[in-house]
PDB file of C-alpha atoms in Angstrom:
ATOM      1  CA  MET A   1     222.033 -71.570  95.592  1.00 65.00           C
ATOM      2  CA  THR A   2     219.004 -70.340  97.525  1.00 77.00           C
ATOM      3  CA  LEU A   3     217.541 -66.830  97.524  1.00 78.00           C
ATOM      4  CA  SER A   4     218.712 -66.245 101.097  1.00 79.00           C
ATOM      5  CA  ASN A   5     222.267 -67.219 100.117  1.00 80.00           C
ATOM      6  CA  LEU A   6     222.127 -64.846  97.155  1.00 87.00           C
ATOM      7  CA  LEU A   7     221.152 -62.048  99.546  1.00 86.00           C
ATOM      8  CA  SER A   8     224.203 -62.834 101.676  1.00 87.00           C
ATOM      9  CA  LEU A   9     226.436 -62.688  98.594  1.00 91.00           C
ATOM     10  CA  PHE A  10     224.788 -59.412  97.582  1.00 93.00           C
ATOM     11  CA  ARG A  11     225.617 -58.021 101.035  1.00 93.00           C
ATOM     12  CA  ILE A  12     229.283 -58.812 100.437  1.00 93.00           C
ATOM     13  CA  LEU A  13     229.169 -57.066  97.040  1.00 95.00           C
ATOM     14  CA  LEU A  14     227.691 -53.956  98.665  1.00 95.00           C
ATOM     15  CA  THR A  15     231.116 -53.406 100.239  1.00 96.00           C
ATOM     16  CA  VAL A  16     232.394 -51.992  96.934  1.00 96.00           C
ATOM     17  CA  PRO A  17     229.961 -49.046  96.563  1.00 97.00           C
ATOM     18  CA  LEU A  18     230.059 -48.499 100.342  1.00 96.00           C
ATOM     19  CA  LEU A  19     233.816 -47.901 100.350  1.00 96.00           C
ATOM     20  CA  TYR A  20     233.627 -45.932  97.108  1.00 97.00           C
ATOM     21  CA  PHE A  21     231.232 -43.352  98.547  1.00 97.00           C
ATOM     22  CA  LEU A  22     233.169 -43.185 101.811  1.00 96.00           C
ATOM     23  CA  SER A  23     236.341 -42.270  99.931  1.00 95.00           C
ATOM     24  CA  PHE A  24     234.915 -38.792  99.168  1.00 95.00           C
ATOM     25  CA  ASN A  25     234.335 -38.018 102.879  1.00 94.00           C
ATOM     26  CA  THR A  26     231.623 -35.437 102.255  1.00 95.00           C
ATOM     27  CA  LEU A  27     228.261 -35.300 104.007  1.00 95.00           C
ATOM     28  CA  GLY A  28     226.362 -36.249 100.857  1.00 96.00           C
ATOM     29  CA  HIS A  29     228.600 -39.204 100.022  1.00 96.00           C
ATOM     30  CA  ASN A  30     228.604 -40.351 103.644  1.00 96.00           C
ATOM     31  CA  MET A  31     224.794 -40.305 103.583  1.00 97.00           C
ATOM     32  CA  LEU A  32     224.840 -42.484 100.464  1.00 97.00           C
ATOM     33  CA  ALA A  33     227.220 -44.867 102.253  1.00 96.00           C
ATOM     34  CA  LEU A  34     224.819 -44.970 105.201  1.00 96.00           C
ATOM     35  CA  ALA A  35     221.954 -45.826 102.836  1.00 96.00           C
ATOM     36  CA  ILE A  36     223.984 -48.722 101.472  1.00 96.00           C
ATOM     37  CA  GLY A  37     224.697 -49.855 105.022  1.00 94.00           C
ATOM     38  CA  LEU A  38     220.961 -49.826 105.790  1.00 94.00           C
ATOM     39  CA  LEU A  39     220.322 -51.827 102.621  1.00 95.00           C
ATOM     40  CA  ALA A  40     222.912 -54.347 103.796  1.00 93.00           C
ATOM     41  CA  ALA A  41     221.157 -54.556 107.168  1.00 90.00           C
ATOM     42  CA  ALA A  42     217.863 -55.190 105.364  1.00 90.00           C
ATOM     43  CA  THR A  43     219.377 -58.082 103.396  1.00 88.00           C
ATOM     44  CA  ASP A  44     220.712 -59.492 106.667  1.00 84.00           C
ATOM     45  CA  TYR A  45     217.194 -59.425 108.112  1.00 82.00           C
ATOM     46  CA  PHE A  46     215.428 -60.858 105.082  1.00 81.00           C
ATOM     47  CA  ASP A  47     217.869 -63.640 104.183  1.00 77.00           C
ATOM     48  CA  GLY A  48     217.247 -65.388 107.495  1.00 69.00           C
ATOM     49  CA  LYS A  49     213.518 -64.677 107.387  1.00 73.00           C
ATOM     50  CA  LEU A  50     213.171 -66.078 103.865  1.00 70.00           C
ATOM     51  CA  ALA A  51     215.229 -69.145 104.702  1.00 65.00           C
ATOM     52  CA  ARG A  52     213.008 -69.987 107.672  1.00 68.00           C
ATOM     53  CA  ARG A  53     209.760 -69.180 105.879  1.00 71.00           C
ATOM     54  CA  TYR A  54     210.437 -71.335 102.818  1.00 65.00           C
ATOM     55  CA  GLY A  55     212.363 -74.053 104.629  1.00 64.00           C
ATOM     56  CA  ASP A  56     215.594 -73.589 102.674  1.00 65.00           C
ATOM     57  CA  VAL A  57     217.904 -73.215 105.676  1.00 64.00           C
ATOM     58  CA  SER A  58     221.221 -74.721 104.607  1.00 68.00           C
ATOM     59  CA  ALA A  59     224.641 -75.364 106.092  1.00 64.00           C
ATOM     60  CA  LEU A  60     226.110 -72.980 103.504  1.00 67.00           C
ATOM     61  CA  GLY A  61     223.638 -70.284 104.492  1.00 67.00           C
ATOM     62  CA  LYS A  62     224.444 -70.606 108.185  1.00 73.00           C
ATOM     63  CA  TYR A  63     228.133 -70.161 107.382  1.00 76.00           C
ATOM     64  CA  LEU A  64     227.764 -67.542 104.623  1.00 82.00           C
ATOM     65  CA  ASP A  65     225.456 -65.200 106.552  1.00 83.00           C
ATOM     66  CA  PRO A  66     227.905 -64.359 109.376  1.00 84.00           C
ATOM     67  CA  ILE A  67     230.791 -64.180 106.884  1.00 88.00           C
ATOM     68  CA  ALA A  68     228.891 -61.502 104.940  1.00 90.00           C
ATOM     69  CA  ASP A  69     228.338 -59.496 108.136  1.00 89.00           C
ATOM     70  CA  LYS A  70     231.947 -59.772 109.218  1.00 91.00           C
ATOM     71  CA  PHE A  71     233.322 -58.967 105.754  1.00 93.00           C
ATOM     72  CA  LEU A  72     231.251 -55.797 105.479  1.00 94.00           C
ATOM     73  CA  ILE A  73     232.004 -54.553 109.000  1.00 94.00           C
ATOM     74  CA  GLY A  74     235.664 -55.580 108.801  1.00 93.00           C
ATOM     75  CA  SER A  75     236.161 -53.789 105.485  1.00 95.00           C
ATOM     76  CA  LEU A  76     234.519 -50.665 106.901  1.00 96.00           C
ATOM     77  CA  ALA A  77     236.708 -50.750 110.038  1.00 95.00           C
ATOM     78  CA  ILE A  78     239.885 -51.243 107.990  1.00 95.00           C
ATOM     79  CA  TYR A  79     238.984 -48.341 105.704  1.00 97.00           C
ATOM     80  CA  LEU A  80     238.249 -45.968 108.586  1.00 96.00           C
ATOM     81  CA  ALA A  81     241.427 -46.956 110.444  1.00 94.00           C
ATOM     82  CA  PHE A  82     243.999 -47.205 107.665  1.00 94.00           C
ATOM     83  CA  PHE A  83     242.676 -44.870 104.959  1.00 94.00           C
ATOM     84  CA  ARG A  84     240.548 -42.188 106.589  1.00 94.00           C
ATOM     85  CA  GLY A  85     242.560 -42.551 109.785  1.00 93.00           C
ATOM     86  CA  ASN A  86     240.029 -41.493 112.430  1.00 94.00           C
ATOM     87  CA  LEU A  87     239.129 -44.933 113.807  1.00 94.00           C
ATOM     88  CA  PRO A  88     241.822 -46.242 116.198  1.00 92.00           C
ATOM     89  CA  THR A  89     243.971 -48.803 114.405  1.00 91.00           C
ATOM     90  CA  TRP A  90     244.040 -51.205 117.348  1.00 88.00           C
ATOM     91  CA  PHE A  91     240.248 -51.433 117.310  1.00 91.00           C
ATOM     92  CA  ALA A  92     240.091 -52.331 113.621  1.00 92.00           C
ATOM     93  CA  VAL A  93     242.834 -54.948 114.105  1.00 89.00           C
ATOM     94  CA  LEU A  94     240.980 -56.407 117.098  1.00 88.00           C
ATOM     95  CA  ILE A  95     237.654 -56.648 115.260  1.00 91.00           C
ATOM     96  CA  VAL A  96     239.171 -58.212 112.143  1.00 91.00           C
ATOM     97  CA  ALA A  97     241.278 -60.670 114.175  1.00 87.00           C
ATOM     98  CA  LYS A  98     238.242 -61.680 116.242  1.00 87.00           C
ATOM     99  CA  ASP A  99     236.122 -62.242 113.163  1.00 89.00           C
ATOM    100  CA  LEU A 100     238.840 -64.241 111.400  1.00 88.00           C
ATOM    101  CA  LEU A 101     239.193 -66.533 114.404  1.00 84.00           C
ATOM    102  CA  ILE A 102     235.426 -67.062 114.549  1.00 85.00           C
ATOM    103  CA  ILE A 103     235.300 -67.816 110.807  1.00 86.00           C
ATOM    104  CA  MET A 104     238.200 -70.265 111.158  1.00 84.00           C
ATOM    105  CA  GLY A 105     236.475 -71.932 114.096  1.00 83.00           C
ATOM    106  CA  GLY A 106     233.264 -72.218 112.088  1.00 83.00           C
ATOM    107  CA  GLY A 107     235.222 -73.733 109.207  1.00 82.00           C
ATOM    108  CA  ILE A 108     236.788 -76.347 111.486  1.00 82.00           C
ATOM    109  CA  LEU A 109     233.349 -77.270 112.820  1.00 82.00           C
ATOM    110  CA  LEU A 110     231.921 -77.390 109.286  1.00 79.00           C
ATOM    111  CA  LEU A 111     234.639 -79.858 108.252  1.00 81.00           C
ATOM    112  CA  ARG A 112     233.435 -82.062 111.096  1.00 81.00           C
ATOM    113  CA  LYS A 113     229.868 -81.675 109.824  1.00 79.00           C
ATOM    114  CA  ILE A 114     228.916 -79.509 112.797  1.00 79.00           C
ATOM    115  CA  VAL A 115     226.779 -76.601 111.629  1.00 72.00           C
ATOM    116  CA  VAL A 116     226.348 -73.624 113.948  1.00 75.00           C
ATOM    117  CA  HIS A 117     224.420 -70.390 113.600  1.00 73.00           C
ATOM    118  CA  ALA A 118     225.001 -66.844 114.792  1.00 74.00           C
ATOM    119  CA  ASP A 119     224.083 -66.374 118.447  1.00 81.00           C
ATOM    120  CA  PRO A 120     222.691 -63.216 120.121  1.00 85.00           C
ATOM    121  CA  PRO A 121     226.081 -62.098 121.564  1.00 86.00           C
ATOM    122  CA  GLY A 122     227.599 -62.129 118.079  1.00 85.00           C
ATOM    123  CA  LYS A 123     224.677 -60.340 116.447  1.00 85.00           C
ATOM    124  CA  LEU A 124     224.615 -57.710 119.189  1.00 90.00           C
ATOM    125  CA  THR A 125     228.360 -57.132 118.844  1.00 90.00           C
ATOM    126  CA  VAL A 126     227.971 -56.602 115.087  1.00 89.00           C
ATOM    127  CA  CYS A 127     225.246 -54.006 115.739  1.00 90.00           C
ATOM    128  CA  ILE A 128     227.343 -52.115 118.317  1.00 94.00           C
ATOM    129  CA  VAL A 129     230.454 -52.135 116.127  1.00 94.00           C
ATOM    130  CA  ALA A 130     228.307 -50.879 113.239  1.00 93.00           C
ATOM    131  CA  VAL A 131     227.115 -47.959 115.395  1.00 94.00           C
ATOM    132  CA  VAL A 132     230.739 -47.159 116.267  1.00 95.00           C
ATOM    133  CA  CYS A 133     231.676 -47.164 112.583  1.00 96.00           C
ATOM    134  CA  VAL A 134     228.738 -44.914 111.679  1.00 96.00           C
ATOM    135  CA  LEU A 135     229.909 -42.350 114.252  1.00 96.00           C
ATOM    136  CA  PHE A 136     233.372 -42.340 112.687  1.00 96.00           C
ATOM    137  CA  VAL A 137     231.923 -42.279 109.154  1.00 96.00           C
ATOM    138  CA  PHE A 138     230.282 -38.936 110.001  1.00 95.00           C
ATOM    139  CA  ASN A 139     233.435 -37.807 111.824  1.00 93.00           C
ATOM    140  CA  PHE A 140     231.832 -37.742 115.283  1.00 95.00           C
ATOM    141  CA  ASN A 141     235.195 -38.864 116.590  1.00 92.00           C
ATOM    142  CA  THR A 142     234.751 -37.928 120.269  1.00 92.00           C
ATOM    143  CA  ALA A 143     231.433 -39.768 120.567  1.00 93.00           C
ATOM    144  CA  GLY A 144     232.954 -42.638 118.603  1.00 92.00           C
ATOM    145  CA  LEU A 145     235.868 -42.961 121.019  1.00 91.00           C
ATOM    146  CA  TRP A 146     233.492 -43.187 123.986  1.00 92.00           C
ATOM    147  CA  SER A 147     231.371 -45.793 122.182  1.00 93.00           C
ATOM    148  CA  LEU A 148     234.500 -47.911 121.695  1.00 91.00           C
ATOM    149  CA  ILE A 149     234.275 -48.908 125.357  1.00 89.00           C
ATOM    150  CA  ALA A 150     230.927 -50.667 124.886  1.00 91.00           C
ATOM    151  CA  ALA A 151     232.035 -52.184 121.583  1.00 92.00           C
ATOM    152  CA  LEU A 152     235.244 -53.505 123.116  1.00 88.00           C
ATOM    153  CA  LEU A 153     233.424 -55.096 126.063  1.00 88.00           C
ATOM    154  CA  PHE A 154     230.862 -56.797 123.796  1.00 90.00           C
ATOM    155  CA  ALA A 155     233.576 -57.937 121.386  1.00 88.00           C
ATOM    156  CA  LEU A 156     235.503 -59.581 124.218  1.00 86.00           C
ATOM    157  CA  TYR A 157     232.352 -61.141 125.643  1.00 86.00           C
ATOM    158  CA  SER A 158     231.163 -62.556 122.313  1.00 86.00           C
ATOM    159  CA  SER A 159     234.667 -63.879 121.572  1.00 84.00           C
ATOM    160  CA  TYR A 160     234.745 -65.735 124.885  1.00 82.00           C
ATOM    161  CA  PHE A 161     231.185 -66.986 124.316  1.00 85.00           C
ATOM    162  CA  TYR A 162     232.061 -68.463 120.921  1.00 84.00           C
ATOM    163  CA  TYR A 163     235.337 -69.853 122.271  1.00 82.00           C
ATOM    164  CA  LEU A 164     233.522 -71.830 124.972  1.00 81.00           C
ATOM    165  CA  LYS A 165     230.895 -72.966 122.444  1.00 83.00           C
ATOM    166  CA  PHE A 166     233.691 -74.131 120.133  1.00 81.00           C
ATOM    167  CA  LEU A 167     235.243 -76.214 122.920  1.00 79.00           C
ATOM    168  CA  ILE A 168     231.887 -77.766 123.821  1.00 81.00           C
ATOM    169  CA  LEU A 169     231.055 -78.685 120.226  1.00 81.00           C
ATOM    170  CA  LEU A 170     234.477 -80.298 119.801  1.00 76.00           C
ATOM    171  CA  ASN A 171     233.925 -82.233 123.050  1.00 74.00           C
ATOM    172  CA  LYS A 172     237.025 -80.691 124.568  1.00 61.00           C
ATOM    173  CA  ARG A 173     237.407 -81.016 128.294  1.00 52.00           C
ATOM    174  CA  SER A 174     236.528 -77.700 129.876  1.00 54.00           C
ATOM    175  CA  ASN A 175     239.573 -77.651 132.133  1.00 58.00           C
ATOM    176  CA  LEU A 176     241.040 -74.632 133.870  1.00 54.00           C
ATOM    177  CA  LEU A 177     243.735 -74.108 131.231  1.00 55.00           C
ATOM    178  CA  LEU A 178     241.390 -73.965 128.262  1.00 61.00           C
ATOM    179  CA  ARG A 179     238.523 -72.237 130.046  1.00 62.00           C
ATOM    180  CA  THR A 180     240.364 -69.518 131.995  1.00 64.00           C
ATOM    181  CA  ILE A 181     244.154 -69.361 131.786  1.00 59.00           C
ATOM    182  CA  LEU A 182     244.518 -69.364 127.987  1.00 57.00           C
ATOM    183  CA  PRO A 183     241.845 -66.659 127.404  1.00 63.00           C
ATOM    184  CA  THR A 184     243.424 -64.552 130.172  1.00 65.00           C
ATOM    185  CA  LEU A 185     246.866 -64.776 128.539  1.00 62.00           C
ATOM    186  CA  ILE A 186     245.384 -63.770 125.177  1.00 64.00           C
ATOM    187  CA  LEU A 187     243.589 -60.840 126.812  1.00 62.00           C
ATOM    188  CA  LEU A 188     246.837 -59.662 128.435  1.00 61.00           C
ATOM    189  CA  LEU A 189     248.606 -59.937 125.076  1.00 61.00           C
ATOM    190  CA  LEU A 190     245.909 -57.821 123.428  1.00 61.00           C
ATOM    191  CA  ALA A 191     246.182 -55.235 126.187  1.00 61.00           C
ATOM    192  CA  ALA A 192     249.941 -55.050 125.648  1.00 60.00           C
ATOM    193  CA  LEU A 193     249.489 -54.600 121.892  1.00 58.00           C
ATOM    194  CA  VAL A 194     246.891 -51.871 122.367  1.00 57.00           C
ATOM    195  CA  GLY A 195     249.275 -50.070 124.693  1.00 58.00           C
ATOM    196  CA  LYS A 196     252.024 -49.926 122.095  1.00 57.00           C
ATOM    197  CA  LYS A 197     252.430 -46.621 120.321  1.00 46.00           C
ATOM    198  CA  HIS A 198     251.997 -47.953 116.790  1.00 46.00           C
ATOM    199  CA  PHE A 199     248.550 -49.323 117.634  1.00 44.00           C
ATOM    200  CA  LEU A 200     247.236 -45.941 118.731  1.00 43.00           C
ATOM    201  CA  PRO A 201     245.366 -43.635 116.328  1.00 44.00           C
TER     202      PRO A 201
END
């Protein structure tokens, strides 16, 4: 277990105090939660930097690092949607579902000894979703709702990006069905689910 991997595990553990402070929903406790979030972001920066500097980049690290990011953000989105109740439920479901699919895809590739790393679209999506969550943490709900538009667009883009990368790495033929029709059907299904009353805030 390398130091960079330990930092990724530590980032996952930070979820516990983060959600604990958020449960009070006061300005002071929300500020403490923000501080923990910034600490988590620092570990995300340094685990990759340390791994590259000391040459201990590992397959486990490449898989564990994005899992830590997705676990922290997913837990935060679920809390805000289902416990505090100000983040739209459909958005939390979308983010968690997207991340689970990406993790499953990474696991399938790992079983085939194909190691991938986080790409810029995925990292940028995590940052934008984090900004959205921060707005809802401090109950800036109107600004948060407007920011959902950018987060949704980046989430869809990064999902499609990783989907195409998954097909390429598995040497799947990039035919019309896999490349266009199937993603379009999934997008229409998501739109229908979002439109249903029980997915609205």
